[in-house]
Short mmCIF file of C-alpha atoms and ligand atoms in Angstrom, two decimals:
data_model
loop_
_atom_site.label_atom_id
_atom_site.label_comp_id
_atom_site.label_asym_id
_atom_site.label_seq_id
_atom_site.Cartn_x
_atom_site.Cartn_y
_atom_site.Cartn_z
CA MET A 530 0.00 0.00 0.00
CA SER A 531 1.22 3.54 -0.72
CA LEU A 532 1.72 6.08 2.05
CA PRO A 533 -1.57 6.48 3.94
CA ARG A 534 -2.93 10.05 3.95
CA ALA A 535 -5.40 11.61 6.40
CA LEU A 536 -6.99 15.03 6.65
CA THR A 537 -8.26 16.74 9.77
CA ILE A 538 -10.85 19.52 9.43
CA ALA A 539 -10.77 21.14 12.87
CA GLY A 540 -9.77 24.05 15.05
CA SER A 541 -6.26 25.00 16.09
CA ASP A 542 -5.34 24.68 19.79
CA SER A 543 -2.42 27.06 20.43
CA GLY A 544 -1.51 25.00 23.51
CA GLY A 545 -0.91 21.93 21.34
CA GLY A 546 -2.99 19.38 23.28
CA ALA A 547 -6.23 19.17 21.29
CA GLY A 548 -7.60 20.12 17.85
CA ILE A 549 -5.43 20.17 14.75
CA GLN A 550 -2.21 19.84 16.75
CA ALA A 551 -3.34 16.66 18.54
CA ASP A 552 -4.60 15.21 15.28
CA LEU A 553 -1.41 15.82 13.30
CA LYS A 554 0.78 14.47 16.13
CA THR A 555 -1.39 11.33 16.27
CA PHE A 556 -1.33 10.80 12.49
CA GLN A 557 2.46 11.15 12.50
CA GLU A 558 2.90 8.68 15.37
CA LEU A 559 0.79 6.12 13.51
CA GLY A 560 2.77 6.44 10.27
CA VAL A 561 0.12 8.43 8.40
CA TYR A 562 0.78 11.54 6.31
CA GLY A 563 -1.27 14.27 8.00
CA MET A 564 -2.98 17.29 6.41
CA SER A 565 -5.22 19.99 7.85
CA ALA A 566 -8.00 22.44 7.06
CA ILE A 567 -8.38 24.95 9.88
CA THR A 568 -11.91 26.01 10.83
CA ALA A 569 -11.04 28.29 13.75
CA LEU A 570 -8.10 29.55 15.75
CA THR A 571 -8.37 29.16 19.47
CA ALA A 572 -6.15 30.88 21.99
CA GLN A 573 -5.98 28.00 24.44
CA ASN A 574 -3.77 26.45 27.10
CA THR A 575 -4.06 23.92 29.92
CA THR A 576 -6.31 26.25 31.95
CA GLY A 577 -8.95 26.71 29.24
CA VAL A 578 -9.89 28.57 26.07
CA GLN A 579 -9.16 32.30 26.18
CA ALA A 580 -10.57 33.20 22.73
CA VAL A 581 -12.07 31.72 19.55
CA TYR A 582 -11.54 33.23 16.09
CA PRO A 583 -13.50 31.31 13.44
CA THR A 584 -12.26 31.32 9.84
CA THR A 585 -14.73 31.51 6.94
CA PRO A 586 -16.54 28.70 5.07
CA ASP A 587 -14.71 29.82 1.93
CA ALA A 588 -11.30 29.54 3.62
CA VAL A 589 -12.16 26.05 4.89
CA VAL A 590 -13.39 24.81 1.49
CA THR A 591 -10.38 26.30 -0.33
CA GLN A 592 -7.99 24.46 2.04
CA ILE A 593 -9.85 21.18 1.50
CA ARG A 594 -9.91 21.58 -2.30
CA SER A 595 -6.16 22.27 -2.31
CA ILE A 596 -5.75 18.80 -0.82
CA GLY A 597 -8.49 17.07 -2.82
CA SER A 598 -7.30 18.37 -6.17
CA ASP A 599 -3.67 17.40 -5.67
CA ILE A 600 -2.58 15.10 -2.85
CA GLY A 601 -5.83 13.24 -2.17
CA LEU A 602 -6.65 11.39 1.02
CA ASP A 603 -7.55 7.95 2.37
CA ALA A 604 -9.63 9.08 5.38
CA LEU A 605 -10.68 12.30 7.04
CA LYS A 606 -11.96 13.46 10.40
CA THR A 607 -13.81 16.53 11.53
CA GLY A 608 -13.41 18.15 14.94
CA MET A 609 -14.36 21.68 15.96
CA LEU A 610 -16.55 23.09 13.17
CA PHE A 611 -17.98 26.01 15.17
CA GLY A 612 -20.84 27.25 12.94
CA SER A 613 -23.60 26.01 10.63
CA ASP A 614 -22.11 27.81 7.60
CA ILE A 615 -18.82 25.92 8.01
CA ILE A 616 -20.66 22.61 8.50
CA GLN A 617 -22.71 23.14 5.33
CA ALA A 618 -19.57 23.99 3.35
CA VAL A 619 -17.65 20.95 4.69
CA ALA A 620 -20.56 18.61 3.92
CA ALA A 621 -20.81 19.97 0.37
CA VAL A 622 -17.11 19.42 -0.34
CA ILE A 623 -17.19 15.87 1.12
CA ARG A 624 -20.11 15.11 -1.23
CA GLU A 625 -18.27 16.74 -4.16
CA TYR A 626 -15.24 14.43 -3.76
CA GLY A 627 -17.31 11.41 -2.75
CA TRP A 628 -15.14 10.71 0.32
CA THR A 629 -16.55 7.90 2.45
CA LYS A 630 -14.04 7.19 5.24
CA VAL A 631 -15.37 10.08 7.28
CA VAL A 632 -14.95 10.19 11.07
CA VAL A 633 -17.00 12.90 12.81
CA ASP A 634 -16.04 13.93 16.34
CA PRO A 635 -18.94 16.24 17.20
CA VAL A 636 -16.88 18.63 19.31
CA MET A 637 -19.19 20.97 21.24
CA ILE A 638 -17.73 22.14 24.52
CA ALA A 639 -14.13 22.04 25.79
CA LYS A 640 -13.53 20.43 29.18
CA GLY A 641 -13.13 23.93 30.66
CA GLY A 642 -16.67 24.82 29.48
CA SER A 643 -15.95 26.97 26.39
CA VAL A 644 -18.33 26.66 23.47
CA LEU A 645 -16.68 25.19 20.37
CA LEU A 646 -19.92 24.61 18.43
CA GLN A 647 -22.66 27.21 18.31
CA GLU A 648 -26.11 26.00 19.40
CA SER A 649 -27.48 27.15 16.04
CA ALA A 650 -25.13 24.69 14.27
CA ILE A 651 -26.55 21.50 15.82
CA HIS A 652 -29.28 21.19 13.21
CA ALA A 653 -26.76 21.42 10.34
CA LEU A 654 -24.52 18.85 12.04
CA ILE A 655 -27.41 16.40 12.25
CA THR A 656 -28.95 16.97 8.83
CA GLU A 657 -25.88 17.72 6.67
CA LEU A 658 -22.96 15.86 8.20
CA LEU A 659 -24.33 12.78 9.96
CA PRO A 660 -25.67 11.24 6.71
CA LEU A 661 -22.06 11.40 5.37
CA THR A 662 -20.53 9.91 8.52
CA GLU A 663 -18.92 6.49 8.65
CA VAL A 664 -18.04 6.73 12.36
CA LEU A 665 -19.47 9.24 14.84
CA THR A 666 -17.57 9.59 18.15
CA PRO A 667 -19.55 11.66 20.68
CA ASN A 668 -18.72 11.80 24.37
CA ILE A 669 -21.68 11.40 26.74
CA PRO A 670 -22.66 15.10 26.99
CA GLU A 671 -22.47 15.38 23.17
CA ALA A 672 -24.62 12.26 22.71
CA GLU A 673 -27.15 13.72 25.17
CA HIS A 674 -27.22 17.06 23.39
CA LEU A 675 -27.60 15.57 19.90
CA THR A 676 -30.39 13.19 20.94
CA GLY A 677 -32.15 15.14 23.70
CA LEU A 678 -31.83 12.03 25.91
CA SER A 679 -30.44 11.90 29.40
CA ILE A 680 -27.78 9.17 29.66
CA LYS A 681 -27.58 7.63 33.12
CA ARG A 682 -27.58 3.88 32.53
CA ALA A 683 -26.23 1.43 29.93
CA THR A 684 -29.69 1.19 28.36
CA ASP A 685 -29.76 4.99 27.85
CA LYS A 686 -26.43 4.79 26.00
CA ARG A 687 -27.86 2.15 23.70
CA GLU A 688 -30.97 4.19 23.00
CA ALA A 689 -28.85 7.27 22.22
CA ALA A 690 -26.62 5.23 19.88
CA ARG A 691 -29.70 3.95 18.01
CA LYS A 692 -31.03 7.48 17.65
CA LEU A 693 -27.68 8.78 16.35
CA ALA A 694 -27.51 5.95 13.82
CA ALA A 695 -31.03 6.84 12.70
CA PHE A 696 -29.72 10.34 11.84
CA GLY A 697 -27.45 8.62 9.28
CA ALA A 698 -24.15 7.77 10.99
CA ARG A 699 -23.24 4.20 9.99
CA HIS A 700 -21.30 3.48 13.20
CA VAL A 701 -21.60 5.25 16.55
CA ILE A 702 -19.04 5.13 19.36
CA ILE A 703 -20.28 6.70 22.59
CA LYS A 704 -17.09 7.34 24.55
CA GLY A 705 -17.05 6.57 28.24
CA GLY A 706 -14.62 9.19 29.56
CA HIS A 707 -17.45 11.13 31.26
CA ASP A 708 -19.31 8.23 32.86
CA ASP A 709 -19.12 7.48 36.59
CA ASP A 710 -17.33 4.11 36.45
CA GLU A 711 -14.24 4.55 38.64
CA GLN A 712 -12.51 1.37 37.44
CA LYS A 713 -13.01 1.33 33.69
CA ALA A 714 -13.39 3.72 30.74
CA THR A 715 -15.65 1.79 28.38
CA ASP A 716 -16.73 3.00 24.94
CA LEU A 717 -19.92 1.63 23.35
CA TRP A 718 -19.80 0.77 19.64
CA TYR A 719 -23.05 0.39 17.68
CA ASP A 720 -22.81 -0.77 14.06
CA GLY A 721 -26.49 -0.24 13.25
CA ARG A 722 -27.35 -3.75 14.38
CA ASP A 723 -25.23 -4.94 17.29
CA PHE A 724 -23.48 -3.41 20.28
CA TYR A 725 -19.87 -4.00 21.34
CA GLU A 726 -17.78 -2.64 24.18
CA LEU A 727 -14.24 -1.28 24.04
CA GLU A 728 -12.90 -1.54 27.55
CA GLY A 729 -9.92 0.19 29.13
CA LYS A 730 -8.67 0.68 32.66
CA ARG A 731 -9.65 4.14 33.95
CA ILE A 732 -6.56 6.17 34.73
CA ASP A 733 -6.77 8.52 37.70
CA THR A 734 -5.32 11.74 36.25
CA VAL A 735 -6.27 15.33 35.46
CA HIS A 736 -4.08 15.38 32.35
CA THR A 737 -6.82 14.51 29.87
CA HIS A 738 -6.85 17.58 27.63
CA GLY A 739 -7.43 16.45 24.06
CA THR A 740 -8.51 12.85 24.73
CA GLY A 741 -11.45 12.95 22.31
CA CYS A 742 -9.46 14.56 19.49
CA THR A 743 -6.61 12.09 19.95
CA PHE A 744 -8.94 9.06 19.99
CA SER A 745 -10.77 10.09 16.81
CA ALA A 746 -7.49 10.98 15.07
CA ALA A 747 -6.04 7.56 15.92
CA LEU A 748 -9.19 5.94 14.54
CA THR A 749 -8.91 8.00 11.34
CA ALA A 750 -5.25 7.04 10.99
CA GLY A 751 -6.17 3.36 11.28
CA LEU A 752 -8.86 3.66 8.61
CA ALA A 753 -6.47 5.60 6.34
CA SER A 754 -3.97 2.75 6.73
CA GLY A 755 -6.54 0.25 5.48
CA LEU A 756 -7.46 -1.36 8.82
CA GLU A 757 -10.96 -2.77 9.23
CA LEU A 758 -13.05 -0.72 11.65
CA LYS A 759 -12.70 -3.23 14.53
CA ALA A 760 -8.91 -3.23 14.27
CA ALA A 761 -8.82 0.57 13.85
CA LEU A 762 -10.93 0.98 17.00
CA GLU A 763 -8.75 -1.40 19.00
CA GLN A 764 -5.65 0.47 17.90
CA ALA A 765 -7.26 3.85 18.75
CA LYS A 766 -8.24 2.59 22.21
CA ALA A 767 -4.69 1.33 22.87
CA PHE A 768 -3.29 4.63 21.57
CA ILE A 769 -5.44 6.81 23.86
CA GLN A 770 -4.85 4.50 26.82
CA ALA A 771 -1.08 4.91 26.46
CA ALA A 772 -1.44 8.66 25.82
CA ILE A 773 -3.48 9.17 29.02
CA GLU A 774 -1.17 6.91 31.07
CA GLY A 775 1.74 9.08 29.95
CA GLY A 776 -0.19 12.38 30.41
CA ILE A 777 2.05 15.44 30.47
CA ALA A 778 2.11 17.70 33.53
CA ILE A 779 2.83 21.02 31.83
CA GLY A 780 1.11 24.35 32.44
CA HIS A 781 -1.08 25.17 35.43
CA GLY A 782 -4.22 23.23 34.57
CA ARG A 783 -5.31 20.10 32.74
CA GLY A 784 -2.25 18.88 30.84
CA PRO A 785 -2.34 17.19 27.43
CA THR A 786 -2.11 13.50 26.68
CA ASN A 787 1.20 12.11 25.52
CA HIS A 788 1.11 11.44 21.79
CA TRP A 789 4.41 9.57 21.65
CA ALA A 790 3.65 7.14 24.49
CA TYR A 791 1.99 4.48 22.29
CA LYS A 792 4.94 4.20 19.91
CA ARG A 793 7.45 4.15 22.79
CA LYS A 794 5.41 1.38 24.43
CA SER A 795 5.27 -0.74 21.30
CA CYS A 796 9.01 -0.35 20.47
N1 LIG B 1497 -9.38 8.73 32.79
C1 LIG B 1497 -9.40 7.95 31.72
N2 LIG B 1497 -8.79 6.74 31.72
C2 LIG B 1497 -8.79 5.94 30.64
N3 LIG B 1497 -9.42 6.26 29.48
C3 LIG B 1497 -10.06 7.43 29.41
C4 LIG B 1497 -10.10 8.34 30.51
N4 LIG B 1497 -10.80 9.46 30.13
C5 LIG B 1497 -11.18 9.24 28.85
N5 LIG B 1497 -10.74 8.02 28.42
C6 LIG B 1497 -10.92 7.46 27.07
O1 LIG B 1497 -10.49 8.48 26.16
C7 LIG B 1497 -11.30 8.46 24.99
C8 LIG B 1497 -11.95 9.83 24.83
O2 LIG B 1497 -13.08 9.88 25.68
P1 LIG B 1497 -13.73 11.17 26.35
O3 LIG B 1497 -12.76 11.72 27.35
O4 LIG B 1497 -15.06 10.74 26.83
O5 LIG B 1497 -13.82 12.16 25.11
P2 LIG B 1497 -13.85 13.76 25.03
O6 LIG B 1497 -12.43 14.26 25.16
O7 LIG B 1497 -14.45 14.00 23.70
O8 LIG B 1497 -14.69 14.25 26.17
C9 LIG B 1497 -12.27 7.31 25.17
O9 LIG B 1497 -11.72 6.13 24.59
C10 LIG B 1497 -12.37 7.18 26.69
O10 LIG B 1497 -12.80 5.91 27.13
C1 LIG B 1498 -9.47 23.44 18.91
C2 LIG B 1498 -10.08 22.44 19.81
N1 LIG B 1498 -10.75 21.40 19.29
C3 LIG B 1498 -11.32 20.49 20.11
C4 LIG B 1498 -11.23 20.61 21.47
C5 LIG B 1498 -11.88 19.61 22.39
O1 LIG B 1498 -11.02 18.61 22.54
P1 LIG B 1498 -11.23 17.32 23.43
O2 LIG B 1498 -10.42 16.24 22.85
O3 LIG B 1498 -12.68 17.06 23.61
O4 LIG B 1498 -10.55 17.77 24.76
P2 LIG B 1498 -10.94 18.83 25.84
O5 LIG B 1498 -10.90 20.23 25.40
O6 LIG B 1498 -12.35 18.46 26.21
O7 LIG B 1498 -9.94 18.56 26.88
C6 LIG B 1498 -10.50 21.69 21.98
N2 LIG B 1498 -10.35 21.86 23.30
N3 LIG B 1498 -9.95 22.60 21.13
#
């Protein structure tokens, strides 16, 4: 197989732990050539998001076309999309190129509470992007917000996953980082028919900035490399587990995960 290529369409995190920076580091660590289309600049560090400066739909589409018309790609992911106009533009360009290995991380709110997706953009996310989505990776608050359901028990997670699949996503992974299990961090995978669990030991740490971005980027890298979804998910889970175990205590707040830990571990 030729060099695998992956694109991330997301926001920039100046602190380097989430967004575009986390995605490109993850692609690189997994041997995938990484490319980016930036939807917004955030001034951000381990204590939170200080400011958000969205780009324009035109700027986003032009970046994506520069890649589509020349280098091409094997898989793509979306992260912070911020507004409905950017979502509509991204969906249109995905349709234009006919890309199908599309991972959507429906980033809404940073762990510090800052809004990374406007409320007015939820409708566009559901109607424009989810029908183009191969794998949707919400955390629990995002799954609740998209479905209007309250997720307290395992059965609620399953109902939410069914509802998200009905919006058009072919596979749904509801991530377990925010649930109240103190021993395990378990992600639920729904393939439109059956449910599976991806289990990991919960690590007691505050250094979890960028976990969702890193997990979805690792999944995208696996798909770009030609792995089947099950193998790509297992690799992504092992990648994020190692990255959280090796979390980096820099700054004065919630430090980033360690993107080189997985490769070090497997060497
Ligand atoms: N403390 C933790 N220990 C182990 N795995 C975790 C922990 N927190 C999150 N994860 C895992 O990291 C991935 C991202 O999940 P989550 O933190 O829920 O996403 P987000 O960053 O979007 O809120 C999932 O695979 C989840 O199970
Ligand atoms: C630019 C940007 N994109 C996404 C996020 C959210 O990342 P996530 O992996 O969910 O991690 P936390 O912010 O929740 O720690 C972000 N912060 N910035």
